[in-house]
Tab-separated table of N, CA and C in Angstrom:
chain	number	residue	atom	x	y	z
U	26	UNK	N	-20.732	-10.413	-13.808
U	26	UNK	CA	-19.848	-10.013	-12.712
U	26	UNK	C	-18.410	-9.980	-13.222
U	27	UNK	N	-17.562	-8.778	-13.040
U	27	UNK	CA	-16.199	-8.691	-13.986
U	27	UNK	C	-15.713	-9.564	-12.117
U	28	UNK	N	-14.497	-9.557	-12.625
U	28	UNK	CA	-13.404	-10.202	-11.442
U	28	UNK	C	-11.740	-9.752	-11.779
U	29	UNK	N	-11.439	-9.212	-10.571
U	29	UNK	CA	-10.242	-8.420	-10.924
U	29	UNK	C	-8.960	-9.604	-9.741
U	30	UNK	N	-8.136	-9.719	-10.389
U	30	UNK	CA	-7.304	-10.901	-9.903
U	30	UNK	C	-5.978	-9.709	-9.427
U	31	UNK	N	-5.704	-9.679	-8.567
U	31	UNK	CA	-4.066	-8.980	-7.750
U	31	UNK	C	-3.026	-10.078	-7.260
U	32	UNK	N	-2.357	-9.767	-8.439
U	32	UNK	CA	-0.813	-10.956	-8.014
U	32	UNK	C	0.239	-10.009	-7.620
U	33	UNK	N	0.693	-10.314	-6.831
U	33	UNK	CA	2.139	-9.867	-6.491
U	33	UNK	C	3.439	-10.507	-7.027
U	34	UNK	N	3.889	-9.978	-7.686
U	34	UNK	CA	5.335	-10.799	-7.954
U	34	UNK	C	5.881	-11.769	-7.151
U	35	UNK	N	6.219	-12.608	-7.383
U	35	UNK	CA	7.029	-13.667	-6.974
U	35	UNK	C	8.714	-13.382	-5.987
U	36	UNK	N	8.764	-14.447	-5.646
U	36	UNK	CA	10.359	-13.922	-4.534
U	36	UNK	C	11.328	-13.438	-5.821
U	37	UNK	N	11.947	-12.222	-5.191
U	37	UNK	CA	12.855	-11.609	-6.002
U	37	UNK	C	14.082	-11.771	-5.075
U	38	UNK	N	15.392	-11.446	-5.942
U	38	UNK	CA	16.242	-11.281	-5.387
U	38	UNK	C	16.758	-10.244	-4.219
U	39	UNK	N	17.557	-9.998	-3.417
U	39	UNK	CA	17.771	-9.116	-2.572
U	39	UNK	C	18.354	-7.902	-3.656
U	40	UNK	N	18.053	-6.966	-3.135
U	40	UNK	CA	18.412	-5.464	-3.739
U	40	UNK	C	20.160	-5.657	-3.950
U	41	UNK	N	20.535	-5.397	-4.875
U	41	UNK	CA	21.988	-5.146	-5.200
U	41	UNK	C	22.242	-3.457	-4.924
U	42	UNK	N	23.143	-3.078	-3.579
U	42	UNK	CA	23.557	-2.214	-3.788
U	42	UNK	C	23.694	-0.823	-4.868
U	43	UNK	N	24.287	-1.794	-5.698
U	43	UNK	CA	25.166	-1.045	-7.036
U	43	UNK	C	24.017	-1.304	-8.495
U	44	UNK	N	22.955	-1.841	-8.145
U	44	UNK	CA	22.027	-2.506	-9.139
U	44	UNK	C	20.711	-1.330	-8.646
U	45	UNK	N	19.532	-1.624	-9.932
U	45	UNK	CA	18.660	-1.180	-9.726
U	45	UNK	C	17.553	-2.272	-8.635
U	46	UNK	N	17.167	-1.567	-8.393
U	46	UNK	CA	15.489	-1.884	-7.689
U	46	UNK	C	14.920	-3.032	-8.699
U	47	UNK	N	14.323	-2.098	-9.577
U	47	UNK	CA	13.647	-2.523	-10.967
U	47	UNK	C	14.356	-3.658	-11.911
U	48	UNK	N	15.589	-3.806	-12.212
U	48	UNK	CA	16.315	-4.924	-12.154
U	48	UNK	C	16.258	-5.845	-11.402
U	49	UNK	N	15.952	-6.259	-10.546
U	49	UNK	CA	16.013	-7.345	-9.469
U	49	UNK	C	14.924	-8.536	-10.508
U	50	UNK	N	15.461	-9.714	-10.507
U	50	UNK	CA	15.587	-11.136	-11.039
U	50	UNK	C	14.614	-12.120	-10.089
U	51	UNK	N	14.126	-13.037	-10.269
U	51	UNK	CA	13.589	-13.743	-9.533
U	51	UNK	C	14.368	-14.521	-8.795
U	52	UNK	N	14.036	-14.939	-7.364
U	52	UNK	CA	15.188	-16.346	-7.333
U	52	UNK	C	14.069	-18.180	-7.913
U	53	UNK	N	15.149	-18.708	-7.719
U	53	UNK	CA	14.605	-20.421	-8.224
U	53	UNK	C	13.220	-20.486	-7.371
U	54	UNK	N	13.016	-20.489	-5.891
U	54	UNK	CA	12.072	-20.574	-5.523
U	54	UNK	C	10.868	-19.554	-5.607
U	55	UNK	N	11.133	-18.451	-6.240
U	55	UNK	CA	9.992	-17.534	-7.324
U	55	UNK	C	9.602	-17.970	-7.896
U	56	UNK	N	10.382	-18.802	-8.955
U	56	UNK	CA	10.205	-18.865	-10.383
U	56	UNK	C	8.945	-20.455	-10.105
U	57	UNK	N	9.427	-21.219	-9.049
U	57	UNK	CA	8.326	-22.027	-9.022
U	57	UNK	C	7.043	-21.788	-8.000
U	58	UNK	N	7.336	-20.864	-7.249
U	58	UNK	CA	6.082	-20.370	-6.733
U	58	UNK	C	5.020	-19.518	-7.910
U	59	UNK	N	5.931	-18.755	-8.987
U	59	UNK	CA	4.813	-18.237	-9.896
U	59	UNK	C	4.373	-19.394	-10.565
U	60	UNK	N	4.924	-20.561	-11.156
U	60	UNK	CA	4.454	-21.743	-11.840
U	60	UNK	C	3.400	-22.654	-11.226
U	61	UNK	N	3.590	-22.402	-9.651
U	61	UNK	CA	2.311	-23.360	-9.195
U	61	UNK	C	1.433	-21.801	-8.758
U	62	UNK	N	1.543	-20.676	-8.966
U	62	UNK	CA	-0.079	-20.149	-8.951
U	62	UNK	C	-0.387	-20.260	-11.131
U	63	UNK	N	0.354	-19.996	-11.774
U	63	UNK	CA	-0.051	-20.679	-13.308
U	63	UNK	C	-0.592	-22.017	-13.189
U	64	UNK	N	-0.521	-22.775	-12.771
U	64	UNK	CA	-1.428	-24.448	-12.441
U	64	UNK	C	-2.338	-23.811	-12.364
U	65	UNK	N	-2.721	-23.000	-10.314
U	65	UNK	CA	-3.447	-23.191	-10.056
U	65	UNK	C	-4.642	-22.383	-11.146
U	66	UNK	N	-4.435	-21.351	-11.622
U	66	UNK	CA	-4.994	-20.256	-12.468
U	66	UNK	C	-5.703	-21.311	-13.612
U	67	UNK	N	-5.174	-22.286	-13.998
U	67	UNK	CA	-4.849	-23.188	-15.417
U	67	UNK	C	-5.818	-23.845	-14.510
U	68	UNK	N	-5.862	-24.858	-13.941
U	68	UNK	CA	-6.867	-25.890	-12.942
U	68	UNK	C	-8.311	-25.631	-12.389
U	69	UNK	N	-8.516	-23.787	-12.474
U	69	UNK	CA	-9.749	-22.987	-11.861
U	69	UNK	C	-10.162	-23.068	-13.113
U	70	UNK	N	-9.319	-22.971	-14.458
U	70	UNK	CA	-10.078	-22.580	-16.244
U	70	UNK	C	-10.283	-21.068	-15.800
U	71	UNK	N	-9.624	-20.006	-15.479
U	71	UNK	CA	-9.603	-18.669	-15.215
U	71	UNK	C	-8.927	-18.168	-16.368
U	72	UNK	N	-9.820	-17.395	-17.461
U	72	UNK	CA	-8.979	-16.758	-18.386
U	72	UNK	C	-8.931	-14.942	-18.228
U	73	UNK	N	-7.947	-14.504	-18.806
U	73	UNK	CA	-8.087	-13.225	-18.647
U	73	UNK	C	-7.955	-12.142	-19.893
U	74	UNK	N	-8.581	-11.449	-19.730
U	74	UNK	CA	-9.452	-10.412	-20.962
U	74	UNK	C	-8.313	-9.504	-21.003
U	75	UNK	N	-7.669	-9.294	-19.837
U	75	UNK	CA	-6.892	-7.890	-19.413
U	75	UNK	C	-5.934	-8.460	-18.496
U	76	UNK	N	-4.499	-7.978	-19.123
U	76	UNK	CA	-3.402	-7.901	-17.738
U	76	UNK	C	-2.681	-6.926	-17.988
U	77	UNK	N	-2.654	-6.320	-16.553
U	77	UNK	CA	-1.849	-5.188	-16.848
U	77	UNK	C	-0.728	-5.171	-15.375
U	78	UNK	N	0.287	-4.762	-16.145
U	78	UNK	CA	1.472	-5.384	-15.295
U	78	UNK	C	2.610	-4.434	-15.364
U	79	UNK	N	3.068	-4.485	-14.117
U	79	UNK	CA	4.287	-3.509	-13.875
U	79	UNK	C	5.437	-4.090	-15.100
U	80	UNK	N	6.482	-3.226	-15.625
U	80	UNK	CA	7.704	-3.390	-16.366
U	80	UNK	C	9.013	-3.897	-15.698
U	81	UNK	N	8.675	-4.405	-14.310
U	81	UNK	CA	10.015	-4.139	-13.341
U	81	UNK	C	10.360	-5.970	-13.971
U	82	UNK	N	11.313	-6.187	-13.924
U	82	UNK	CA	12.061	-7.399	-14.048
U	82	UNK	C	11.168	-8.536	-13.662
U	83	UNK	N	11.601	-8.606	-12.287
U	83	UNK	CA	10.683	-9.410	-11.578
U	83	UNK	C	9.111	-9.417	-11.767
U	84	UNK	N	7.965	-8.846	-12.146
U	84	UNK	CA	6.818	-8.890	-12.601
U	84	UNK	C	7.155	-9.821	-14.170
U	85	UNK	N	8.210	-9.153	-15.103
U	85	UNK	CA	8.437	-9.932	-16.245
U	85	UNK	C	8.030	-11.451	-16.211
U	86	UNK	N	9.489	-11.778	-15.194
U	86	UNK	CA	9.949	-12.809	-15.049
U	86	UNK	C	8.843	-13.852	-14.166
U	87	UNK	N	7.984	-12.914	-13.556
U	87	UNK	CA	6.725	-13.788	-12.980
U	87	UNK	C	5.894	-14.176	-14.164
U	88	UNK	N	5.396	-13.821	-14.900
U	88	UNK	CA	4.773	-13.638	-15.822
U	88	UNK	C	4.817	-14.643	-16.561
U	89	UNK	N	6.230	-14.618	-16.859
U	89	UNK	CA	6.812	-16.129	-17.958
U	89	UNK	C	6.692	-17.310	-17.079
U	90	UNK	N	7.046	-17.417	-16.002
U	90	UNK	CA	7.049	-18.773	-15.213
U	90	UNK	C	5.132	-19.224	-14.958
U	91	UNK	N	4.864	-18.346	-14.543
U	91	UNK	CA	2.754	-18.511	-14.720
U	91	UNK	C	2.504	-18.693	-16.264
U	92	UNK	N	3.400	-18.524	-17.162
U	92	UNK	CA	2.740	-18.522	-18.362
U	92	UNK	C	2.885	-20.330	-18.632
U	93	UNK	N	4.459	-20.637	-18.461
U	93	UNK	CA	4.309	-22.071	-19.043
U	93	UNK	C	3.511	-22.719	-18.348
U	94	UNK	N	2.829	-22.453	-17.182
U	94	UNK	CA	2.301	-24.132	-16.375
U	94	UNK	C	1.089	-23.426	-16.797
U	95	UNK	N	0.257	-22.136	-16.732
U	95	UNK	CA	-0.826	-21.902	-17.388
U	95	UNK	C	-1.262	-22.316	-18.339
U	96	UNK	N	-0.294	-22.517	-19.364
U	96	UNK	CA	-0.806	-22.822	-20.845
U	96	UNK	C	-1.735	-22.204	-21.812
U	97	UNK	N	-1.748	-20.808	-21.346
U	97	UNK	CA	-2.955	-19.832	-22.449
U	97	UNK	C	-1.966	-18.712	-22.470
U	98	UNK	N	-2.045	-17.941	-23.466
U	98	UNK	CA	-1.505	-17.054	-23.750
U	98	UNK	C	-1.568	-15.764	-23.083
U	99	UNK	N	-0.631	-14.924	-22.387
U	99	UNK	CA	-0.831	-13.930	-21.908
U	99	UNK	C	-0.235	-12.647	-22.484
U	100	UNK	N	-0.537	-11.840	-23.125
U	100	UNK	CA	-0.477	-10.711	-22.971
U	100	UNK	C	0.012	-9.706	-22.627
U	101	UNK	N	0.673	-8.889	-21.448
U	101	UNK	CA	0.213	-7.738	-20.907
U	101	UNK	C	0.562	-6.755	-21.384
U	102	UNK	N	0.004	-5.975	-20.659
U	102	UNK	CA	-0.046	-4.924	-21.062
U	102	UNK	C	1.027	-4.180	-19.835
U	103	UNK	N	2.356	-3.935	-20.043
U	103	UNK	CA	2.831	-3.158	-19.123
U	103	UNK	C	3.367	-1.673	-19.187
U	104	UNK	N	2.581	-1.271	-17.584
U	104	UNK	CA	2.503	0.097	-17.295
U	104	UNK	C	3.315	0.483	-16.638
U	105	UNK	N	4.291	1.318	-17.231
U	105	UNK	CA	5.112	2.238	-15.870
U	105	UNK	C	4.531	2.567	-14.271
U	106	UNK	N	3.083	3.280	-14.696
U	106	UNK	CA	2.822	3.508	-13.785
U	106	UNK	C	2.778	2.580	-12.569
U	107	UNK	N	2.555	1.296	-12.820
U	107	UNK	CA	2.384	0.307	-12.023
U	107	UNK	C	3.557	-0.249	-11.287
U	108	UNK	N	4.461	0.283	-11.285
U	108	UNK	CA	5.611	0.070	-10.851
U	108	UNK	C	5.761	0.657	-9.322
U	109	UNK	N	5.921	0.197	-8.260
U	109	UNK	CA	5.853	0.939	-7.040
U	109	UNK	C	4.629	1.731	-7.155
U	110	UNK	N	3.693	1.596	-7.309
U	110	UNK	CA	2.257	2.412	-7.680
U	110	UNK	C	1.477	2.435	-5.917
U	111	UNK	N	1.144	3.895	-5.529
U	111	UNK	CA	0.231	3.717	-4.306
U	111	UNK	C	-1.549	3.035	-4.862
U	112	UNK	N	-1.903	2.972	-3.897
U	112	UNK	CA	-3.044	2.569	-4.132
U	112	UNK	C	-4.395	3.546	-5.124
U	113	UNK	N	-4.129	4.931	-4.886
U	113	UNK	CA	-4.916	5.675	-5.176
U	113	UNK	C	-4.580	5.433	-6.898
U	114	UNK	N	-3.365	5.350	-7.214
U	114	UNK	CA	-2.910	5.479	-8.624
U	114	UNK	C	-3.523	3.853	-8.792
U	115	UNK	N	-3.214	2.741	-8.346
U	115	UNK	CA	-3.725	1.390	-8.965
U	115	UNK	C	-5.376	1.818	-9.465
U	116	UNK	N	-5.873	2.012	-8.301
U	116	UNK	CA	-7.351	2.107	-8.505
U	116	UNK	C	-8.152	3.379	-9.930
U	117	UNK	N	-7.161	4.475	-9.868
U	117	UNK	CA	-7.518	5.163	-11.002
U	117	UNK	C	-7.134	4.091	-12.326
U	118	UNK	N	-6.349	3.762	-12.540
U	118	UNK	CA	-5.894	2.746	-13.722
U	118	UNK	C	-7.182	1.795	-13.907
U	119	UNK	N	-7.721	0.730	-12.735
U	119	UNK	CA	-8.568	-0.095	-13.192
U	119	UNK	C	-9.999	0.927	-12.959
U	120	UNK	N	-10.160	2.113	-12.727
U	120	UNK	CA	-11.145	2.642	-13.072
U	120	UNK	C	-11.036	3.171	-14.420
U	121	UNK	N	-10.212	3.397	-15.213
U	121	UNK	CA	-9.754	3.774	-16.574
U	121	UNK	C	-10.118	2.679	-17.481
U	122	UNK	N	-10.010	1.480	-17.252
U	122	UNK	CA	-10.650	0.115	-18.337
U	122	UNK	C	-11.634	0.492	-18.926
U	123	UNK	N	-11.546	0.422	-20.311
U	123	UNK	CA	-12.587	0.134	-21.097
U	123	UNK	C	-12.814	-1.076	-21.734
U	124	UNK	N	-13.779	-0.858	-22.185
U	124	UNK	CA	-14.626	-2.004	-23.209
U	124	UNK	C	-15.260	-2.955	-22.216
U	125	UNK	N	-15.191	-4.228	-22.582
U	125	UNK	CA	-15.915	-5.299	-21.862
U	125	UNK	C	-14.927	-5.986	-21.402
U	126	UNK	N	-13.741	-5.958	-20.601
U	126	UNK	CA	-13.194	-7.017	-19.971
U	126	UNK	C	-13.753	-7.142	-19.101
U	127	UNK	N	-14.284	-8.796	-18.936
U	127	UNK	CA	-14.547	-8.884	-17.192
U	127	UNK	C	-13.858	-9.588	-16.196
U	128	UNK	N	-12.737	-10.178	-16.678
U	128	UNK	CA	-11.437	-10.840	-15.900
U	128	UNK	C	-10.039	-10.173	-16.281
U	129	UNK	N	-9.545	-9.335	-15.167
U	129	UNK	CA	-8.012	-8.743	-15.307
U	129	UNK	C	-7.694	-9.104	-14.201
U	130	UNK	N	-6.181	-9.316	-14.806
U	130	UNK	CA	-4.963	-9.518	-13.597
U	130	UNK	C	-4.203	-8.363	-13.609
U	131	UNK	N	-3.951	-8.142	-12.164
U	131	UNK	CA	-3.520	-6.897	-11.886
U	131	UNK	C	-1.634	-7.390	-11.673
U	132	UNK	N	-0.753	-7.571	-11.940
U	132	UNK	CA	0.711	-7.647	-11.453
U	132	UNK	C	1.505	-6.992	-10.928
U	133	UNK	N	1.823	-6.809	-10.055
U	133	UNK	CA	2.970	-5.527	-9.462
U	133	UNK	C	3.369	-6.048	-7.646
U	134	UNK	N	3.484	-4.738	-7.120
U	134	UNK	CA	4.223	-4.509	-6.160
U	134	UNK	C	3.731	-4.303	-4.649
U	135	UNK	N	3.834	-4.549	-3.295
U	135	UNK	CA	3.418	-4.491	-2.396
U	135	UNK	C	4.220	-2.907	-2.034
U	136	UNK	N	3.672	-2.098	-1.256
U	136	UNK	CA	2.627	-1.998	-0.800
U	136	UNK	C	1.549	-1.838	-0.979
U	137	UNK	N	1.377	-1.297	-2.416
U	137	UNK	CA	0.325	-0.615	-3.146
U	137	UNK	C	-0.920	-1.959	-3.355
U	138	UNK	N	-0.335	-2.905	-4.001
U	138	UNK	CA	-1.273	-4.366	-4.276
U	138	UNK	C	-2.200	-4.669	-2.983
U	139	UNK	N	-1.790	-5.008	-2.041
U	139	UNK	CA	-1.921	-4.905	-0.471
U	139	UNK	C	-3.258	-4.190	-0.360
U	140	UNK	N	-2.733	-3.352	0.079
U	140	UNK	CA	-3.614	-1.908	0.198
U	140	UNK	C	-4.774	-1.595	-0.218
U	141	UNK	N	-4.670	-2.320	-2.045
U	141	UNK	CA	-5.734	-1.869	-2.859
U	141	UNK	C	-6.572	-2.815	-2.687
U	142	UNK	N	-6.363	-4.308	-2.402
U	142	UNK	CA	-7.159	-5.038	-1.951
U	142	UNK	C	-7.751	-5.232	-0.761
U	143	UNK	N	-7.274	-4.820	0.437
U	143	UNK	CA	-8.084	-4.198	1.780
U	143	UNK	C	-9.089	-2.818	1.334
U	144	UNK	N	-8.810	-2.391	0.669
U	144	UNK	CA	-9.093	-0.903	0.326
U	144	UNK	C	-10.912	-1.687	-0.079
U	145	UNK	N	-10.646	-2.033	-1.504
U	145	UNK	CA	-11.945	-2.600	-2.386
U	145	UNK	C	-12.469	-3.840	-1.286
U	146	UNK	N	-12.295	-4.620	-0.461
U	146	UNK	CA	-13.078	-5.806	0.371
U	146	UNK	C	-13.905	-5.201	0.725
U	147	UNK	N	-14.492	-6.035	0.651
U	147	UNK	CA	-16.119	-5.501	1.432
U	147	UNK	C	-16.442	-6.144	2.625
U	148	UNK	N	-17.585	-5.373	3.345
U	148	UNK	CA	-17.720	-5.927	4.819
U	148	UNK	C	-17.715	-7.502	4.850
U	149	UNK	N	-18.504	-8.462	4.428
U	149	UNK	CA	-18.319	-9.117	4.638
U	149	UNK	C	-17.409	-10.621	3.995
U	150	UNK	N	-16.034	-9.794	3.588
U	150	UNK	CA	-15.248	-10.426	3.483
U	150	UNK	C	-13.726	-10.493	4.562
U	151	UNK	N	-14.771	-10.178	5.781
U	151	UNK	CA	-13.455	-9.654	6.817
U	151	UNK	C	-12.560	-10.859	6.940
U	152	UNK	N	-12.921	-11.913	6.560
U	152	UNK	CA	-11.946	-13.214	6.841
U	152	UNK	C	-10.452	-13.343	6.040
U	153	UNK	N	-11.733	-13.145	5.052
U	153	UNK	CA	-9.903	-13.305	4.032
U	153	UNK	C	-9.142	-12.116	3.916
U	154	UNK	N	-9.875	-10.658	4.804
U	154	UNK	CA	-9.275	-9.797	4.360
U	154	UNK	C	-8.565	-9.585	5.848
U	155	UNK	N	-8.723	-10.454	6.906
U	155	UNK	CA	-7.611	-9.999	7.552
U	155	UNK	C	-6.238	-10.810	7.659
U	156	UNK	N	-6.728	-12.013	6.625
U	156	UNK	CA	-5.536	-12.987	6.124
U	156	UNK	C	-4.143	-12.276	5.022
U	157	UNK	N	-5.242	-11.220	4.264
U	157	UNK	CA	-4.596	-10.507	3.646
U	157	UNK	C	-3.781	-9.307	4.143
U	158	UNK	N	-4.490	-8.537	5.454
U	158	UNK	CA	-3.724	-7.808	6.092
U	158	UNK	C	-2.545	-8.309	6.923
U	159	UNK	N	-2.302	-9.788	7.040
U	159	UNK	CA	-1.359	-10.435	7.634
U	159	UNK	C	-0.094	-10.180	6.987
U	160	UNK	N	-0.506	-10.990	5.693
U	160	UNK	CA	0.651	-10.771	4.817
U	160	UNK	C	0.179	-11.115	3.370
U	161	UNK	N	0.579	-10.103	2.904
U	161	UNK	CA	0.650	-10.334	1.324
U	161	UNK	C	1.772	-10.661	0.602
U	162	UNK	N	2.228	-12.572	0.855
U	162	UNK	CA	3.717	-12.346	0.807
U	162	UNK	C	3.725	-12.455	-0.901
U	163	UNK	N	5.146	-12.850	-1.174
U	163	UNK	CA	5.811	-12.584	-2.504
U	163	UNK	C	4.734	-13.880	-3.852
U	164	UNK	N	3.803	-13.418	-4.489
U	164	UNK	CA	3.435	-14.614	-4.981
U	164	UNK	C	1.916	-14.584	-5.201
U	165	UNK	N	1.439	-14.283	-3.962
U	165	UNK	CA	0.138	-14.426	-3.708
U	165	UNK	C	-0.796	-13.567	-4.753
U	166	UNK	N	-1.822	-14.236	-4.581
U	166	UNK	CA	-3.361	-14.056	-5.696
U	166	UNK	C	-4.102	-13.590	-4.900
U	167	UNK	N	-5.104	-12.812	-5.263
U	167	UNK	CA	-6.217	-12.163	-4.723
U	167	UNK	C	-7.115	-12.441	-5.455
U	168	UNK	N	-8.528	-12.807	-5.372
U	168	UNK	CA	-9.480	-13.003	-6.009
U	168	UNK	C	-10.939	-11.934	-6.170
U	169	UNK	N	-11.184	-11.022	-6.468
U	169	UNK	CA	-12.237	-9.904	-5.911
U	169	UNK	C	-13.278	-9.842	-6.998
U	170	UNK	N	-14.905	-9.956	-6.574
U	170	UNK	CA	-15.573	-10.306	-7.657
U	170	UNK	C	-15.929	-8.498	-7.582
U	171	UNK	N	-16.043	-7.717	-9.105
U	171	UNK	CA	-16.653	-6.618	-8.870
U	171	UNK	C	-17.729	-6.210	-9.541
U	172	UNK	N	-19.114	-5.636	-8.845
U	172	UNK	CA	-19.999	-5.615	-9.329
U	172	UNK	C	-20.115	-4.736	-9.678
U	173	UNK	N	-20.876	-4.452	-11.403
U	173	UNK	CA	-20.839	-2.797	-11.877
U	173	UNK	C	-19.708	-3.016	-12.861
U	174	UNK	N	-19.087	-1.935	-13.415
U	174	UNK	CA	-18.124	-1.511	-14.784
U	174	UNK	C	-17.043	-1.217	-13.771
U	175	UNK	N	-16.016	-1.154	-14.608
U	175	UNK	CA	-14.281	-0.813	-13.620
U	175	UNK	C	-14.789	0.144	-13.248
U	176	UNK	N	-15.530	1.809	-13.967
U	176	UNK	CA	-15.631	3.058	-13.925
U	176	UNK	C	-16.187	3.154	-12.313
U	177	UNK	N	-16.690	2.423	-11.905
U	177	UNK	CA	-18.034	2.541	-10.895
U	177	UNK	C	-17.006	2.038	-9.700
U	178	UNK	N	-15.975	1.385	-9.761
U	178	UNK	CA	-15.132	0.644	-8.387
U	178	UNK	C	-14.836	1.285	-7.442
U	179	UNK	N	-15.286	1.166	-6.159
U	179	UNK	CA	-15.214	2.215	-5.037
U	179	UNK	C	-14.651	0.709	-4.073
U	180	UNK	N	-14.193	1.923	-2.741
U	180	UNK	CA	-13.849	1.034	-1.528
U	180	UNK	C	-14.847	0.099	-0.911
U	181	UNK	N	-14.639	-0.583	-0.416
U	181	UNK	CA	-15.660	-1.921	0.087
U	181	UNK	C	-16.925	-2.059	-0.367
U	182	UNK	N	-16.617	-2.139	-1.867
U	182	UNK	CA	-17.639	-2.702	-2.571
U	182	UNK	C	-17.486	-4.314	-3.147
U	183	UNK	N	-16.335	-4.665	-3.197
U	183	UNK	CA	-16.161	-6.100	-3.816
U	183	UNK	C	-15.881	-7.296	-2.696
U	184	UNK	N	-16.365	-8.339	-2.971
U	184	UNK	CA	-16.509	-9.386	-2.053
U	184	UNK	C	-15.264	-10.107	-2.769
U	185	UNK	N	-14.166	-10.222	-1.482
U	185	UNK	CA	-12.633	-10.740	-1.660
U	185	UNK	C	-13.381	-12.384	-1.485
U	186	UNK	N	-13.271	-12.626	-2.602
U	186	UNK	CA	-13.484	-14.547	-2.864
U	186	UNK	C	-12.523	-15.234	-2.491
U	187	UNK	N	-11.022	-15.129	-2.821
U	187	UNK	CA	-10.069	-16.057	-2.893
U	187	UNK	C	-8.982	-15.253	-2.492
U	188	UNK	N	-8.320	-15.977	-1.518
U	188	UNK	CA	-6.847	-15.543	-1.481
U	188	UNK	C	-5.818	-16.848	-1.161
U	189	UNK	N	-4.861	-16.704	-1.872
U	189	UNK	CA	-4.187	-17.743	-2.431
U	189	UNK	C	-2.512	-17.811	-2.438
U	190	UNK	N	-1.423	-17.904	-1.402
U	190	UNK	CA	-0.373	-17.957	-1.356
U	190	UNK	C	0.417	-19.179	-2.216
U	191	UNK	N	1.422	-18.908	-2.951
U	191	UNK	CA	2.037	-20.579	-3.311
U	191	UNK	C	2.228	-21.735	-2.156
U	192	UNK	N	2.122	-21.164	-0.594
U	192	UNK	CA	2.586	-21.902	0.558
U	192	UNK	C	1.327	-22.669	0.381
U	193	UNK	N	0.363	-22.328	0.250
U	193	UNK	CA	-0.594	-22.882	0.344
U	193	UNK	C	-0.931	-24.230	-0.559
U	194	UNK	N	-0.761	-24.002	-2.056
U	194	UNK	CA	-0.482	-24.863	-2.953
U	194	UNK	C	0.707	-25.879	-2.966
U	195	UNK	N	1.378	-25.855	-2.091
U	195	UNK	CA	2.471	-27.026	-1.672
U	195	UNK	C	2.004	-27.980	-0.820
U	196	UNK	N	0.795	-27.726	0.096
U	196	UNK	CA	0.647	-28.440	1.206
U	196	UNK	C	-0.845	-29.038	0.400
């Protein structure tokens, strides 16, 4: 069974006027909301074959803060495309995987992240998936087991296992 993991970046800063989008920095309470989902990632023993991750600042900067409390080496692989990406474009990308990964983390941006994970739930994961239609705030993990090769990933075929806010990991 592969398992495809959807993180959303961590709290970013407010948009600077005169600044880019894509520039935008984490704030302090990002930087430790991505460090306690790296625990939690580190504490499950969840390794990953594949990450592929937006280039925008803030995805960076998530990345590094999950990396130190994780403690395994990450990788990614970052895609332009993944940057503000709709859903139709996420899902062609992880239908594009080759070889044998069977654990990727997906990194990027709401709305598209969102979306793609209501999109792939399957019927009977309506619980967590209307937790997820609540809010997918700044931070949060998605857990989706998928059965079959990336090539084969269609809409409500994967059973949403886990969903996982940093709010959650504080309490």
């Amino acid at each position: 069974m592969r398992r495809l993991f959807v993180l959303r970046h961590a709290k970013a800063s407010q948009h600077d006027p005169g600044g880019r989008d894509f520039d935008r920095p984490l704030t302090d309470p990002g930087r430790a909301a991505a460090a306690s989902i790296g625990e939690f990632l580190k504490d499950r023993d969840f390794v990953f074959d594949l990450v592929l991750a937006s280039p925008a600042a803030r995805v960076r900067q998530t990345i590094a803060c999950l990396a130190e409390t994780y403690e395994r080496p990450i990788e990614p692989d970052f895609r332009e495309a993944i940057y503000n990406a709709s859903t139709p474009t996420l899902l062609e990308l992880l239908r594009s995987i080759e070889g044998e990964a069977e654990n990727v983390l997906l990194v990027g941006h709401n709305p598209g992240l969102q979306e793609l994970v209501l999109q792939l739930a399957d019927a009977g994961s309506y619980a967590l998936a209307l937790e997820v239609s609540g809010s997918f705030s700044t931070g949060a993990l998605a857990r989706l087991d998928v059965p079959g090769n990336w090539a084969g990933l269609r809409s409500g075929l994967c059973p949403l296992v886990e969903f996982i806010r940093p709010r959650d990991l504080a309490s």
